[in-house]
Amino acid sequence: MARKSILENFRAVISPVRQYSTKRKVPDKTRFTATSGTYPEGFIVSGTHVGVKKDPTAFDLALIFSEKPCSAAAVFTQNAFKAAPVQVSQRILKNTSGSGITGVVANSGCANAVTGQRGMEDAWSMSAALDRSVLGTGSQSNEGKALVMSTGVIGQNLPIDKIVNGVPKGVAAGGKSHEDWMNAAKAICTTDTFPKLMSKEFTVNGKSYRVAGLAKGAGMIHPNMATLLGLFATDAPVAPTALGSILTYAVERSFNSISVDGDMSTNDTIAALANGAAGGDLIDVGTDGYEILKSEITSFSESLAQLVVRDGEGATKFVTINVEDAESFEDAKKVASTIATSSLVKTALYGEDANWGRITCAIGYSDVPVNPLKTSVSFVPADGSEELKLLVNGEPENVDEERASQILTSEDLIIHVQLGTGGGHSARFWTCDLSHDYVTINGDYRS
């Protein structure tokens, strides 16, 4: 009788939790899939299945190569366990000074990370395979000029023969259409719920250029580049030094300003290719077009990085964190990052609970100069309606809980923080909530 009573009491307690766990539905994210695009001249792309993934209908090899050699630049993970493709791509860029790059070869389904000497040899084989197929040069043992990316399970070796044999078929299947670019975006997906592809046309000093970008990532996402992959390709003529400088600046304000779960991957790589196929004057540091191109690439990079957050594993919210009046950009970004990675903040967002005390707590342990007596926090609705002030100059507001709940039911939300230091510097950061589905997805990732 006692055991039954205990069980009944347990069920009475756990039942509301079970009901709560099914309360928040993950929104349909496929609406963010590009249906058309404007793509840079001179690039050929493909996405094919070679057998890295078990599903024969799933693309797992992406190729992006140019009809003429490219300038190239990249930023990489700072994880100590850098995957073999990261190390190989770093070596290629060092050896070539970012000039004469063939393109990029990328696989999904296996990260080729923590795989020892064999992993390094496999990554070099992938690079050489694209060189050989596109240029008619290269061998299994040489150091090619194609950058390499891999994503998937860590600690497993690639089925390298399938990849190497599949590269010529991928080259033959390549094209320039929207479908070709979309297939390449699909081929780097793992737990992504939609392929992340963007493109746009822009003007530099009266000359029109195009840029396309694709990315993958939904989990193991946290900034500090320098299993998230990204690639930009433009037909603008850009010197390697300028391209590297622009990419570093843009990534710091985009892909290095997002977080899904606080885990930094072994494979993070963001690369940029510029083939100059559209003609025009060379854009270099100090030329008239440099600042214009930097602005265009930065805004484009922000938009592409936001797609990664929107596709966060199990995420139901897309949250922009604006931090203002810090003593430096770095301080503002650190505060925003601390809020974005707080499990208590993220779970409150999932529960649609206006527990703003968790935000101030995160601000307080961010280890940057803050004036608690002048700090302000508010929720800003995505629909443009009036912000809901939560804390003003260190004094808590009489919060309208009903309106707070209404704001938090929206998929998009802005958290606005004023640090009150008088420094005047600001930063933006993008994150998502932390849901039951995130645990489910990552609890059986390898099964």
Short mmCIF file of N, CA and C in Angstrom, two decimals, residues 72 92-99 240-241:
data_model
loop_
_atom_site.label_atom_id
_atom_site.label_comp_id
_atom_site.label_asym_id
_atom_site.label_seq_id
_atom_site.Cartn_x
_atom_site.Cartn_y
_atom_site.Cartn_z
N ALA A 72 42.08 32.84 -52.01
CA ALA A 72 41.35 32.14 -50.94
C ALA A 72 41.83 32.60 -49.58
N ILE A 92 47.79 24.31 -46.86
CA ILE A 92 47.62 24.73 -48.26
C ILE A 92 47.65 26.25 -48.36
N LEU A 93 46.93 26.92 -47.49
CA LEU A 93 46.90 28.39 -47.53
C LEU A 93 48.26 28.98 -47.21
N LYS A 94 48.99 28.34 -46.30
CA LYS A 94 50.34 28.82 -45.98
C LYS A 94 51.28 28.61 -47.16
N ASN A 95 51.20 27.45 -47.79
CA ASN A 95 52.09 27.14 -48.91
C ASN A 95 51.84 28.02 -50.13
N THR A 96 50.59 28.40 -50.34
CA THR A 96 50.22 29.14 -51.55
C THR A 96 50.05 30.63 -51.32
N SER A 97 50.09 31.05 -50.06
CA SER A 97 49.78 32.44 -49.69
C SER A 97 48.39 32.84 -50.17
N GLY A 98 47.50 31.85 -50.28
CA GLY A 98 46.12 32.11 -50.66
C GLY A 98 45.91 32.38 -52.14
N SER A 99 46.87 32.02 -52.98
CA SER A 99 46.75 32.25 -54.42
C SER A 99 46.69 30.92 -55.16
N PRO A 240 44.48 38.10 -52.11
CA PRO A 240 44.40 37.19 -50.97
C PRO A 240 44.51 37.89 -49.61
N THR A 241 45.40 38.87 -49.50
CA THR A 241 45.55 39.58 -48.23
C THR A 241 44.27 40.32 -47.85
#
